[in-house]
Amino acid sequence: MSESPEQRFLNFLKSFKVAEKEKYRQRISQLSASNTRALIIDFEDLISFDPLLARDLIEKPEEYLEYCNRAIWAQMKIEDPEYAERTKTFIARFRGLPERVSLREVGSEHLGRLMTVEGIVVRATQVKPYIVKAAFECRRCGVMVRLDQKGLFMRGPASCTRPGCKSRFFDFKEKESIYINSQEIRLQERPEDLPPGQLPRSMDVRLLEDLSDAARPGDRVSVTGIVRAEQEYIGRKGRLRTFNLYMDANHVQVSGKEVEVIEITPEEEQKILELAKDPWIHRKLIMSIAPSIYGYDDMKEAILYLLFGGVPKKLPDGITIRGDLNILLVGDPGTAKSQLLQYVARVAPRGLYTSGRGSTAAGLTAAVVREKTGGMVLEAGALVLGDRGVCAIDEIDKMRPDDRVAIHEAMEQQTISIAKGGIVATLNARDSIIAAANPALGRYDPYRNISENINLPVTILSRFDLIFVMRDVPERETDSRMSEHILSLHRLRTAPEVAPLPPDLLRKYISYAKKIETTLSDEASSELRDFYLKMRSGSGAATDSPIAITPRQLEALVRLCEARARAFLRNKVTVEDARAIIRLMTVSLQDVGIDTSTGRIDIDVIMTGIPRSQADRLREVADFIAEMEKESGVVDEAKLYEALQEKKGMSEEHAKALVNRLRQQGVVYSPEDGKIKRT
Ligand code: ADP
Ligand code: MG
C-alpha cells in the first residue's frame, strides 16, 4: 500500500458510512457549531474500515494520532475552511478500544501503546495551565524564540536563533506563551474488581484541554490513552532506574451513571417471578441473608430491606429525598456485627466494606490534601467510592473528626460538599449505609441509653432509619442452639439450614426487584400516619430522648415499606407491609429505649425493659441470690424458689419468671442445669 497514513485516515473520515450517512463528515461539520476541536471516533469503526491502520494506531499512537489530527484538519478545510483556518489543529479522540486491560495488569510491556483501562477516580488535582508553546526573549538582542513543549519538563532554547547573536541567556515570557488546561486524576481499581485481600492498584492520568474536569472523584470511567513512564526521582547523584507508569489520556468516558445492571436471562426472570408467588418468599429471603450467622432475624429482615431500598423521589421544586436506607448495629464485641457487614458488602451489587477510620487519607467522606509538588488534590473517601452501592462501615464510632462533620450531609442529602484549599466540589455519595459501632465502655450497658452507650452524636444517630442493639447475654437455651450452629459450621463447612436462595440468585432477585417503582396505598399511608402521630404526641415532652422522633422517622417508614413491597415484587405498598414495618420500627425504637406505646422515652424501659414495680422485685431477687451465693457459691434453683416463697411470699411461678428475666438481662446465668450464678 503506497498511501500515506494521513491519506488513509482521510479516506476513513470521508467515506465511513453508517446507514448511508457519512458519519464522520457529518461530525466534522458540526465541530464548529459546538466550538470544539476534538473529534470523537469510535475505534470499532476504524477497525472495520482499515484494520491495519487501527493496529498501527495502537502500536504507535503518538505518531498515528498526529496523522489523524492532520487528516481531520484536511477534511475540515473542505467542510468549513474558515473554521479550519481559525482553529489550526484538531484532536482525534478514540473511544472504546476492544482490548481492555485491568489496571492491575498494566506493566512495562504496555509502554507507549494506546490502551483502554477502567477504574474509579479517587483523586483529582485543580485544573492548571499546561504550557504547550513557550516564548523566550533573548537578553542581548530581544528576539523572541518560541519552542514547542514536549515531555514532562519545560525546555528552553540552547542559544539565540538570530544569526550572529548566539546569546545563551533568555527571559521566559509567560504572557506570550500558549497554554492549555490540564488536570491530573488518579485512577484506582474498582472495589468489585479487587481480588480479596489485595490492595487496590492505581495509576495517574493526565487530562488535557476539554478532558480536564471531565471526571470527578467517585466517577467510574474508562480511559483511553498512551501509557508512559516518568522517572521516579531525579536527585543530585543522578537518576533512578525505576519509573512510574502514568497515562496521557486521549479519551475519557464516564460510565455507570446508573445502578449496575446485572444480566438476567428470560429463564431467570421466569424463576424470579415464580419465586415471588411463593407465600413464604418473605421468610425465605430473610433466611437467605447470612445463613451462617445464627439468629438476629430482625436485623436480617432490616438488611434485606436495605438491599432492596426504597424509591428515591425528586420533587418538582428540585428537592430530592433519598430512597436508600441506613442501618446501625450497636453491640457487644463478638456478636457477629463485622461478619454481617462483610456479608452485606459481598452480596450487595457494588458493596464496599471499610472501617470507620477509612482506608485512605480521605477517610469516609472526602479530603483536600497537599501533594508533594505543592498543589492541592481532592481525594475521595469510602462513601464517594461506594456511590450507588452499599457501604458497610465497621466501627463507625472511630471515624475521624472531619468525617463526623461531613457525614451528616452524606447520610441525608447523599452528597459531600467540600471547599478547601481552592477546591470547591460536590461529590455524589448515594450509598445505603450499614454501620456497626462498639459500645464506648466495651460492653453495652443496659442501664444507660443509646447515646450514652456509643460515641456518636444524636444528629448522626437520627439519620439511621433503624438502629439495633445486639447484646451478648448468656442464656442457656439460645447459647446451646447457637453453639450447636457454630460447631456444625466448623465441622460441616456449611450452615445447618441451607439458604433457600443461593447468593447468586438472591443478587439477581434484588437487582430485578430494585427496578420496581412502588407507591403507598391509602390504607398503608393512614396506618403509618397513625403510628407516627402516636409517637410524636409523646416525644414532645421528652427532651432527653436519645432519638428525637422527627419527620425522618416517617420517611424511614415509607422507605422501609417500599422496600418490603419490592421484596414481593409488588408495586403497591399494602397494609400488611405497613404493619410489618411498624413492628420492625418498634423493635428498633425499643432497642434505643423509647416506649412505643406512648412515644415517650421510658426511663424504665431503658433501665430494665420493664415497669418500675417489677424492677424493684427484680432487684430484690438479685440481692437474694447474692445473699445465697455467699453461703454456697453456686445457688441451687429449687432451693432458691423455696427460700423466696418462705421469706418473701413469692409464688414459684412468679419467682421463676423473675429469675428468667434476670437471666435475659445477663445478671445471672446457669453454669449447669438447675444451678444459678451471678455474672
Ligand atoms: P463483632 O464484630 O460483633 O465484634 P465478629 O463479627 O468479629 O464480632 O464475630 C466474632 C465471631 O463470632 C465470628 O467468627 C462470628 O462468626 C462468631 N459469631 C458470633 N455470633 C454468631 C452467631 N450468632 N452466629 C454465628 N456465628 C457467630
Ligand atoms: Mg467487629
Coordinates of N, CA, C and O and ligand atoms in Angstrom, one line a residue, residues 292-296 331-340 394-395 436 438 482 485-486 489-490, ligand 1:
S292 N -25.1 -18.3 57.6 CA -24.1 -18.9 58.6 C -24.2 -18.2 59.9 O -23.5 -18.6 60.9
I293 N -24.9 -17.1 60.0 CA -25.0 -16.4 61.3 C -26.3 -16.7 61.9 O -27.4 -16.6 61.3
Y294 N -26.2 -17.2 63.2 CA -27.4 -17.7 63.9 C -28.2 -16.6 64.4 O -27.7 -15.6 65.0
G295 N -29.6 -16.7 64.3 CA -30.5 -15.8 64.9 C -30.5 -14.4 64.2 O -30.3 -14.3 63.0
Y296 N -30.7 -13.4 65.0 CA -30.8 -12.0 64.5 C -31.8 -11.8 63.4 O -31.6 -11.1 62.4
G331 N -23.4 -3.0 69.4 CA -23.4 -4.1 70.3 C -22.1 -4.6 70.8 O -21.0 -4.1 70.5
D332 N -22.3 -5.6 71.7 CA -21.2 -6.1 72.4 C -20.2 -6.7 71.4 O -20.5 -7.1 70.3
P333 N -18.9 -6.8 71.8 CA -17.9 -7.5 70.9 C -18.3 -9.0 70.7 O -18.9 -9.6 71.6
G334 N -18.0 -9.5 69.6 CA -18.2 -10.9 69.3 C -19.7 -11.2 69.0 O -20.1 -12.4 69.2
T335 N -20.5 -10.3 68.6 CA -21.9 -10.6 68.3 C -22.1 -10.6 66.8 O -23.2 -10.4 66.3
A336 N -21.0 -10.9 66.0 CA -21.1 -11.1 64.6 C -21.5 -9.8 63.8 O -21.9 -9.9 62.7
K337 N -21.2 -8.7 64.4 CA -21.5 -7.5 63.6 C -20.6 -7.4 62.4 O -21.1 -7.1 61.3
S338 N -19.3 -7.5 62.6 CA -18.4 -7.4 61.5 C -18.8 -8.5 60.4 O -18.7 -8.2 59.2
Q339 N -19.1 -9.7 60.9 CA -19.4 -10.7 59.9 C -20.6 -10.3 59.1 O -20.7 -10.5 57.9
L340 N -21.7 -9.8 59.7 CA -22.9 -9.4 59.0 C -22.5 -8.3 58.0 O -23.0 -8.3 56.8
D394 N -17.6 -0.5 59.4 CA -17.4 -1.1 60.7 C -16.8 -0.1 61.6 O -16.0 0.8 61.2
E395 N -17.1 -0.2 62.9 CA -16.5 0.7 63.9 C -16.7 2.1 63.5 O -15.7 2.9 63.5
A436 N -21.6 -0.4 61.9 CA -21.6 -1.1 63.2 C -20.8 -0.3 64.2 O -19.8 0.4 63.8
N438 N -19.2 -0.2 68.3 CA -19.0 -0.9 69.6 C -19.3 0.1 70.7 O -19.1 1.3 70.6
M482 N -27.0 -21.9 69.6 CA -26.0 -21.2 68.8 C -24.7 -21.9 68.8 O -24.1 -22.0 67.7
H485 N -25.0 -24.5 66.3 CA -24.9 -23.9 65.0 C -23.5 -23.7 64.6 O -23.0 -24.1 63.5
I486 N -22.8 -23.0 65.5 CA -21.4 -22.6 65.1 C -20.5 -23.8 65.0 O -19.7 -23.9 64.1
L489 N -21.1 -25.5 61.8 CA -20.5 -24.7 60.8 C -19.0 -25.2 60.6 O -18.6 -25.3 59.4
H490 N -18.4 -25.3 61.7 CA -16.9 -25.6 61.6 C -16.7 -27.0 61.2 O -15.8 -27.3 60.5
Ligands
ADP1 P1 -18.1 -8.2 66.3 O1 -17.7 -7.5 65.1 O2 -19.5 -8.0 66.7 O3 -17.2 -7.9 67.4 P2 -17.4 -10.6 64.8 O4 -18.3 -10.3 63.6 O5 -16.0 -10.4 64.7 O6 -18.0 -9.8 66.1 O7 -17.8 -12.1 65.3 C1 -16.9 -12.8 66.1 C2 -17.1 -14.3 65.8 O8 -18.2 -14.9 66.4 C3 -17.2 -14.6 64.3 O9 -16.4 -15.6 63.9 C4 -18.7 -15.0 64.2 O10 -18.8 -15.9 63.1 C5 -19.0 -15.6 65.5 N1 -20.4 -15.4 65.9 C6 -20.8 -14.5 66.8 N2 -22.2 -14.6 66.8 C7 -22.6 -15.5 66.0 C8 -23.8 -16.0 65.5 N3 -25.0 -15.5 66.0 N4 -23.9 -17.0 64.6 C9 -22.7 -17.4 64.1 N5 -21.5 -17.0 64.4 C10 -21.4 -16.0 65.4

